[in-house]
Short mmCIF file of C-alpha atoms in Angstrom, two decimals:
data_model
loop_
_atom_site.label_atom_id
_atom_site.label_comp_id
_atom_site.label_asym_id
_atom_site.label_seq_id
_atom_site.Cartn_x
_atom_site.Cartn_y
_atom_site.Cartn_z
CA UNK A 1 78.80 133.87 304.61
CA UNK A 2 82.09 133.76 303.01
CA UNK A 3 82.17 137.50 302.47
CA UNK A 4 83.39 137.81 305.95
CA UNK A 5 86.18 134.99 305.65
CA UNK A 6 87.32 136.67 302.69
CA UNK A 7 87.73 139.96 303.93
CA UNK A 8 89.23 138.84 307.22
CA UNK A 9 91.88 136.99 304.77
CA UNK A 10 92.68 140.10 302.79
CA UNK A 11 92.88 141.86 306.24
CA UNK A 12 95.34 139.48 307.26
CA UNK A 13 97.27 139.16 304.03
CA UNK A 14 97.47 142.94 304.53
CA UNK A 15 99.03 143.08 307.73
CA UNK A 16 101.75 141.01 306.97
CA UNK A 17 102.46 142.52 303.28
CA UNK A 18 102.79 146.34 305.61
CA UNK A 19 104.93 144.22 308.30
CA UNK A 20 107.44 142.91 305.64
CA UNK A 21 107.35 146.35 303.86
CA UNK A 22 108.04 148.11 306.81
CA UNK A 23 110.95 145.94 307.86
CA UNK A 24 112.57 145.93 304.73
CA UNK A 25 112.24 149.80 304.40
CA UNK A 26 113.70 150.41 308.31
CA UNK A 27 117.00 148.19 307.09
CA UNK A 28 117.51 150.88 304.12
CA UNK A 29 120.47 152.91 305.47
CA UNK A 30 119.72 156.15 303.35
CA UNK A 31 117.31 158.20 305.57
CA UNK A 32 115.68 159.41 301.71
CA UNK A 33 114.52 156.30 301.19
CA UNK A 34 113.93 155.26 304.92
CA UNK A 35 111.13 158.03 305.53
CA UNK A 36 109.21 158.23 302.67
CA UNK A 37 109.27 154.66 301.87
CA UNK A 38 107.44 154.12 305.35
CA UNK A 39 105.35 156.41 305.17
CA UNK A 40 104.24 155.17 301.54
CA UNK A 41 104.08 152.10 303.02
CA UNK A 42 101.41 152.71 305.51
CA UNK A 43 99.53 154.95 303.09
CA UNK A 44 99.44 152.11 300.77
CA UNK A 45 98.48 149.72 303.45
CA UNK A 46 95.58 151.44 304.91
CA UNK A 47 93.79 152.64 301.88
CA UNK A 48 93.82 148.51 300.69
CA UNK A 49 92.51 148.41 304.18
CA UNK A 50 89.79 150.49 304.26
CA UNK A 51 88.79 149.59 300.25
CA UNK A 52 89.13 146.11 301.06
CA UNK A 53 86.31 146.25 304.23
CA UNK A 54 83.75 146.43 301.96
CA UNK A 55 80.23 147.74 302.22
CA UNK A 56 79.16 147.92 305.76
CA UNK A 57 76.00 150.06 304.91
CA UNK A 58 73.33 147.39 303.58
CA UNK A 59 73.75 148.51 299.87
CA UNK A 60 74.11 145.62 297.20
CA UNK A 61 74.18 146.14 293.48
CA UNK A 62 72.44 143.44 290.94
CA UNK A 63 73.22 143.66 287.80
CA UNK A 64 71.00 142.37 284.21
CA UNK A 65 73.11 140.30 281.69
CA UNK A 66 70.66 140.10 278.97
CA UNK A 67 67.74 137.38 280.33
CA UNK A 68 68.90 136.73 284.01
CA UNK A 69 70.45 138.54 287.06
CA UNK A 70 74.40 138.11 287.56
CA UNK A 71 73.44 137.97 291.13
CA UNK A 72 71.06 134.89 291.68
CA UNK A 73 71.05 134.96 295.46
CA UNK A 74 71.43 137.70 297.92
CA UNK A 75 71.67 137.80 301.54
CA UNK A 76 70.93 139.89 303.71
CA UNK A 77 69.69 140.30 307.77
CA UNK A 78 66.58 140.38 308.96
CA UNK A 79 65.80 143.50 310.76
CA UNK A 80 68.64 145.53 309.15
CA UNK A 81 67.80 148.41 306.09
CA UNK A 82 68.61 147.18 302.85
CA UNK A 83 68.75 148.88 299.73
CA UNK A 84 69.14 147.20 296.25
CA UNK A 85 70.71 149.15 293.76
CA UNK A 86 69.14 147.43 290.63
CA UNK A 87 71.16 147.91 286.86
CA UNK A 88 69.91 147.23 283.88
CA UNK A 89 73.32 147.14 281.58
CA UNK A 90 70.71 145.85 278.63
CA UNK A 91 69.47 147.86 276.02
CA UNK A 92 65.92 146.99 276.50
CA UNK A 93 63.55 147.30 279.21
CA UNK A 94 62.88 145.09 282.08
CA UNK A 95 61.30 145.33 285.22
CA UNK A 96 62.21 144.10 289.08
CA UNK A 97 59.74 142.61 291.36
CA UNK A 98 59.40 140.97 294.74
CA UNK A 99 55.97 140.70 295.16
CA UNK A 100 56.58 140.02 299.56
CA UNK A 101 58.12 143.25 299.73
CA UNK A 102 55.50 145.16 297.70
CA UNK A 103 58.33 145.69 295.41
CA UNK A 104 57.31 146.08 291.47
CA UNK A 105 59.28 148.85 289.88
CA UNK A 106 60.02 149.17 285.45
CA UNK A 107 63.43 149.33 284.62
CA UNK A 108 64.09 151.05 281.77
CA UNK A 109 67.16 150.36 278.83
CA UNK A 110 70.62 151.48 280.69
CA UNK A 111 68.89 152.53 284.20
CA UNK A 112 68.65 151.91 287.60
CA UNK A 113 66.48 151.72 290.01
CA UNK A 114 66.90 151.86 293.84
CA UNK A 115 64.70 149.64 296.69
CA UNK A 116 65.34 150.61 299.97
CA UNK A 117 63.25 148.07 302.53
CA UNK A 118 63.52 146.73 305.66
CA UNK A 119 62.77 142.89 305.93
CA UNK A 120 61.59 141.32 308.98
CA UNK A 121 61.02 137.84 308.59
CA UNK A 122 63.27 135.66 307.64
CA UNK A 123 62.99 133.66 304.65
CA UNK A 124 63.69 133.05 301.01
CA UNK A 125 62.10 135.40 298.91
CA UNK A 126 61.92 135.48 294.78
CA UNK A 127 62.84 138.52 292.63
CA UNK A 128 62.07 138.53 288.87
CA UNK A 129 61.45 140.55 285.95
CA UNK A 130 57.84 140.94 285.35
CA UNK A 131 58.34 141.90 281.88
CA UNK A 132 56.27 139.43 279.94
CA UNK A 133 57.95 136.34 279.46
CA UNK A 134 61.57 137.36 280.99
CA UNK A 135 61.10 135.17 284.57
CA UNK A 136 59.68 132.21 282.99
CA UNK A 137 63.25 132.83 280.50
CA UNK A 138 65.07 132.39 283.82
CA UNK A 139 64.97 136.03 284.90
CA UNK A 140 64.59 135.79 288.64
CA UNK A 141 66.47 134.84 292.14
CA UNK A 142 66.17 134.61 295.48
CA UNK A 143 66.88 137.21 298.26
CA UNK A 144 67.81 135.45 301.30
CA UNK A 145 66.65 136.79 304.70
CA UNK A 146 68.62 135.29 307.17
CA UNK A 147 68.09 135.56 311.04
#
């Protein structure tokens, strides 16, 4: 939900750092710096741009840190492909599960493992590591399907 805000911020933000730069490069009177400087300028501007948009392509990453998930809660659409590119930074094994999604894959010390799905109803659905004892440690979250 707030993803969007805050990329339609840093879009903004954007736009008005190249408008400033711009301006204040035109006013140079040496045509060395005039030139260049722009075109640096709008170089600059549209690669923070374009890294600043984001992932448009249903990818998200979640991480291990030790006994839990640094991402508790994910959202994502109903309807739309999804693929969750699981880590495991630890250097012991775990394992990532959503049991509605048919989902129950070992992760393996300093691996990853990729689940690409497609969910259809919308809903709040639990992940966890089914290594023994790791969800009831806290190990687990909640993939949001949202309408």
């Amino acid at each position: 939900m707030f993803g969007n805000l805050i990329s339609f911020l840093v879009l903004i933000a954007f736009v008005v750092l190249f408008g400033w730069l711009t301006f204040r490069i035109w006013k140079a009177k040496r045509w060395f710096i005039k030139w260049p400087g722009l075109v640096l300028s709008v170089l600059l501007s549209l690669t923070l741009l374009l890294t600043a948009r984001g992932s448009d392509d249903g990818s998200i990453t979640i991480k291990t840190d030790g006994m839990s998930f640094v991402m508790d809660e994910v959202h994502v659409k109903a309807g739309q492909p999804v693929t969750l590119h699981v880590v495991n930074q630890d250097g012991y094994a775990h394992a990532f599960d959503i049991d509605e999604f048919d989902i129950h894959a070992p992760l393996p010390a300093n691996e990853t493992f990729d689940a690409a799905f497609t969910p259809a109803e919308p809903g709040r659905y639990t992940f966890y590591c089914g290594s023994p004892g790791h969800a009831a440690a806290g190990m687990e979250g909640v993939l949001v399907v949202e309408p």
